[in-house]
Short mmCIF file of C-alpha atoms in Angstrom, two decimals:
data_model
loop_
_atom_site.label_atom_id
_atom_site.label_comp_id
_atom_site.label_asym_id
_atom_site.label_seq_id
_atom_site.Cartn_x
_atom_site.Cartn_y
_atom_site.Cartn_z
CA UNK A 137 39.50 45.39 19.46
CA UNK A 138 39.15 47.86 22.27
CA UNK A 139 39.12 51.50 21.21
CA UNK A 140 39.43 54.69 23.23
CA UNK A 141 38.45 57.78 21.32
CA UNK A 142 40.20 60.93 22.54
CA UNK A 143 39.19 64.44 21.53
CA UNK A 144 40.36 66.93 20.58
CA UNK A 145 43.57 65.72 19.00
CA UNK A 146 45.05 69.17 19.25
CA UNK A 147 44.01 72.46 20.76
CA UNK A 148 45.44 75.93 21.04
CA UNK A 149 44.06 78.14 23.77
CA UNK A 150 44.80 81.46 25.36
CA UNK A 151 46.43 81.69 28.73
CA UNK A 152 43.84 81.76 31.50
CA UNK A 153 41.18 79.79 29.66
CA UNK A 154 40.06 76.23 30.30
CA UNK A 155 40.27 73.24 28.03
CA UNK A 156 38.36 69.97 28.27
CA UNK A 157 39.74 66.73 26.92
CA UNK A 158 37.45 63.73 26.48
CA UNK A 159 38.26 60.05 26.39
CA UNK A 160 35.48 57.72 25.44
CA UNK A 161 35.65 53.93 25.39
CA UNK A 162 33.75 52.76 22.34
CA UNK A 163 33.35 49.02 22.73
CA UNK A 164 34.12 48.24 26.34
CA UNK A 165 33.43 49.63 29.75
CA UNK A 166 36.28 51.65 31.17
CA UNK A 167 35.84 51.56 34.90
CA UNK A 168 39.32 53.01 35.27
CA UNK A 169 41.09 55.62 33.19
CA UNK A 170 44.70 56.68 33.56
CA UNK A 171 45.74 60.16 32.48
CA UNK A 172 49.30 60.77 31.39
CA UNK A 173 51.24 63.85 30.37
CA UNK A 174 54.22 63.90 28.06
CA UNK A 175 56.46 66.93 27.72
CA UNK A 176 58.56 67.28 24.56
CA UNK A 177 61.26 64.65 24.27
CA UNK A 178 60.26 63.10 27.57
CA UNK A 179 58.47 59.99 28.67
CA UNK A 180 54.88 59.64 29.75
CA UNK A 181 54.21 60.49 33.36
CA UNK A 182 51.09 59.42 35.18
CA UNK A 183 49.05 62.40 36.31
CA UNK A 184 45.98 60.79 37.82
CA UNK A 185 43.77 57.76 37.96
CA UNK A 186 40.04 58.10 37.61
CA UNK A 187 37.46 55.50 38.58
CA UNK A 188 33.88 55.62 37.49
CA UNK A 189 31.70 57.20 40.14
CA UNK A 190 34.45 58.20 42.53
CA UNK A 191 37.03 60.90 42.98
CA UNK A 192 40.21 60.77 41.00
CA UNK A 193 43.54 59.95 42.59
CA UNK A 194 46.30 62.38 41.69
CA UNK A 195 50.01 61.74 41.60
CA UNK A 196 52.30 63.77 43.77
CA UNK A 197 52.91 67.21 42.36
CA UNK A 198 49.79 67.30 40.19
CA UNK A 199 47.34 70.01 41.23
CA UNK A 200 43.89 68.51 41.53
CA UNK A 201 42.20 71.91 41.38
CA UNK A 202 43.94 72.69 38.13
CA UNK A 203 43.44 69.36 36.42
CA UNK A 204 39.82 68.42 37.00
CA UNK A 205 38.94 64.84 36.19
CA UNK A 206 35.42 63.55 35.85
CA UNK A 207 34.50 59.93 35.27
CA UNK A 208 30.74 60.02 35.46
CA UNK A 209 30.01 57.01 33.29
CA UNK A 210 31.60 53.71 32.32
CA UNK A 211 32.45 55.02 28.88
CA UNK A 212 33.53 58.62 29.42
CA UNK A 213 36.31 60.27 31.36
CA UNK A 214 37.23 63.92 30.97
CA UNK A 215 40.22 66.02 31.94
CA UNK A 216 39.74 69.76 32.22
CA UNK A 217 42.80 71.97 32.38
CA UNK A 218 41.61 75.07 34.19
CA UNK A 219 43.22 78.48 33.88
CA UNK A 220 45.77 77.08 31.49
CA UNK A 221 49.24 78.58 31.33
CA UNK A 222 52.03 78.09 28.78
CA UNK A 223 53.78 75.61 31.10
CA UNK A 224 50.73 73.36 30.77
CA UNK A 225 51.48 72.94 27.08
CA UNK A 226 52.03 69.24 26.66
CA UNK A 227 50.75 66.02 25.12
CA UNK A 228 47.97 64.52 27.21
CA UNK A 229 46.97 60.91 26.70
CA UNK A 230 44.48 58.64 28.39
CA UNK A 231 44.63 54.90 28.83
CA UNK A 232 42.09 52.37 30.01
CA UNK A 233 42.79 48.83 31.12
CA UNK A 234 40.41 46.31 29.65
CA UNK A 235 39.83 42.73 30.62
CA UNK A 236 38.10 41.66 27.45
CA UNK A 237 41.12 42.42 25.31
CA UNK A 238 43.70 42.03 28.00
CA UNK A 239 45.91 45.03 28.09
CA UNK A 240 45.72 48.75 28.01
CA UNK A 241 44.07 50.83 25.33
CA UNK A 242 45.40 54.30 24.70
CA UNK A 243 43.64 57.27 23.26
CA UNK A 244 45.36 58.99 20.37
CA UNK A 245 46.46 61.88 22.56
CA UNK A 246 45.77 65.61 22.74
CA UNK A 247 48.44 68.16 22.02
CA UNK A 248 47.68 71.26 24.06
CA UNK A 249 49.39 74.53 23.28
CA UNK A 250 48.73 77.48 25.56
CA UNK A 251 49.66 80.87 24.13
CA UNK B 850 57.49 49.61 43.48
CA UNK B 851 58.18 49.13 39.81
CA UNK B 852 60.53 50.83 37.42
CA UNK B 853 62.11 50.37 34.04
CA UNK B 854 65.45 51.54 32.79
CA UNK B 855 66.04 51.93 29.11
CA UNK B 856 69.77 51.77 28.78
CA UNK B 857 70.11 53.85 25.63
CA UNK B 858 68.44 57.17 24.98
CA UNK B 859 69.34 57.00 21.30
CA UNK B 860 70.20 54.11 19.00
CA UNK B 861 71.21 54.53 15.39
CA UNK B 862 71.35 51.64 12.93
CA UNK B 863 71.70 51.24 9.20
CA UNK B 864 68.76 50.01 7.20
CA UNK B 865 68.80 46.23 6.96
CA UNK B 866 70.91 45.70 10.09
CA UNK B 867 69.67 44.29 13.40
CA UNK B 868 68.02 46.40 16.06
CA UNK B 869 68.58 45.97 19.79
CA UNK B 870 66.85 48.23 22.29
CA UNK B 871 67.72 47.41 25.86
CA UNK B 872 65.43 47.47 28.87
CA UNK B 873 65.88 46.39 32.46
CA UNK B 874 63.06 46.31 34.94
CA UNK B 875 62.58 46.28 38.66
CA UNK B 876 59.42 44.92 40.20
CA UNK B 877 58.24 43.59 43.52
CA UNK B 878 55.81 41.37 41.66
CA UNK B 879 55.96 39.13 38.65
CA UNK B 880 55.54 41.89 36.12
CA UNK B 881 53.72 42.37 32.90
CA UNK B 882 56.03 44.01 30.39
CA UNK B 883 55.28 45.88 27.21
CA UNK B 884 57.01 47.66 24.39
CA UNK B 885 55.23 50.60 22.79
CA UNK B 886 56.27 52.66 19.79
CA UNK B 887 55.47 56.32 19.23
CA UNK B 888 56.00 57.98 15.88
CA UNK B 889 56.46 61.77 15.84
CA UNK B 890 53.35 63.62 16.96
CA UNK B 891 51.40 60.38 17.16
CA UNK B 892 49.89 58.27 19.88
CA UNK B 893 51.21 54.98 21.20
CA UNK B 894 51.12 51.66 19.44
CA UNK B 895 51.59 48.38 21.25
CA UNK B 896 54.39 46.29 19.75
CA UNK B 897 54.24 43.33 22.09
CA UNK B 898 53.54 42.28 25.65
CA UNK B 899 54.75 39.68 28.11
CA UNK B 900 52.26 38.36 30.63
CA UNK B 901 53.95 35.33 32.18
CA UNK B 902 53.40 32.98 29.29
CA UNK B 903 56.18 32.26 26.79
CA UNK B 904 59.38 34.14 27.58
CA UNK B 905 60.05 34.88 23.92
CA UNK B 906 57.35 37.23 22.74
CA UNK B 907 56.72 38.00 19.11
CA UNK B 908 55.13 41.28 18.20
CA UNK B 909 54.10 43.24 15.19
CA UNK B 910 56.35 44.40 12.35
CA UNK B 911 58.96 41.71 13.01
CA UNK B 912 59.83 42.80 16.53
CA UNK B 913 60.33 40.39 19.38
CA UNK B 914 61.50 40.52 22.97
CA UNK B 915 62.77 37.98 25.43
CA UNK B 916 61.90 38.05 29.10
CA UNK B 917 64.92 37.04 31.19
CA UNK B 918 64.06 36.89 34.83
CA UNK B 919 67.63 36.15 35.95
CA UNK B 920 68.83 39.31 34.22
CA UNK B 921 65.65 41.34 34.86
CA UNK B 922 65.75 42.28 31.22
CA UNK B 923 63.25 42.59 28.39
CA UNK B 924 65.27 43.66 25.38
CA UNK B 925 63.56 44.42 22.08
CA UNK B 926 65.07 43.10 18.86
CA UNK B 927 64.40 43.04 15.16
CA UNK B 928 66.56 41.20 12.63
CA UNK B 929 66.51 43.86 9.95
CA UNK B 930 65.70 47.54 10.44
CA UNK B 931 63.44 49.40 8.06
CA UNK B 932 63.29 53.13 7.54
CA UNK B 933 59.75 53.14 8.89
CA UNK B 934 61.01 51.79 12.23
CA UNK B 935 62.48 55.20 13.09
CA UNK B 936 60.50 56.30 16.15
CA UNK B 937 60.55 56.52 19.93
CA UNK B 938 60.27 53.21 21.78
CA UNK B 939 59.08 52.82 25.35
CA UNK B 940 59.61 49.86 27.63
CA UNK B 941 56.75 49.65 30.10
CA UNK B 942 56.02 47.63 33.22
CA UNK B 943 52.88 46.99 35.17
CA UNK B 944 51.57 44.71 37.83
CA UNK B 945 49.97 41.60 36.37
CA UNK B 946 46.51 42.44 37.69
CA UNK B 947 45.91 44.66 34.69
CA UNK B 948 44.13 47.41 36.56
CA UNK B 949 47.13 49.39 37.70
CA UNK B 950 48.87 52.20 35.85
CA UNK B 951 51.70 51.55 33.48
CA UNK B 952 55.17 52.75 34.37
CA UNK B 953 57.10 54.01 31.38
CA UNK B 954 60.79 54.02 30.73
CA UNK B 955 62.36 57.24 29.49
CA UNK B 956 62.30 56.03 25.92
CA UNK B 957 64.84 55.17 23.26
CA UNK B 958 64.90 57.07 20.02
CA UNK B 959 65.69 54.79 17.11
CA UNK B 960 67.21 56.32 14.01
CA UNK B 961 67.55 54.30 10.82
CA UNK B 962 70.14 55.40 8.32
CA UNK B 963 69.68 54.65 4.66
#
């Protein structure tokens, strides 16, 4: 079936540093990647939508300069949290729709802790 | 616009008894509906999905859900709860085109008591 590999699975970083999260589709082409954020005991909220070769679309309230998304190829989308702060600590998860195995494939998620 | 409402934030059942997790949806389109499960500190696992075929959808681990258009509901059921079913469950809606983001409900935490 369709697999999206997400790395790292967890990361601890110091306040003010940047962290890059990668989502790679292993056996299908992900022309679109959705990025979600989940705070503790809350649901998943869409942050942004990335499309291969074009600029990402951000949801209202999500700072595009803080959460940099790059989708340079059909198999790789990255989210960089720049100048991270403790309030950015959350569970970040990517998801790609795929036609071959109709549905949505999720990465395993990245737990970011900013100290 | 689309939305889902999970009617219970927490459901507690005894092991071996039936499970019912309730979900109502709102959609301007004929929706695709999903149930996902998330175990603590884990990613999401698809339980089942409805995509305008049979209204009674069977999923993994004995779960099933029935799409009722007249009630705009997509409740998740299981005849007999197992301890391993304890997790967070999300009802999710999307447009049927498959290339639009999923909209998640707030989740229902299922506890299973021995």
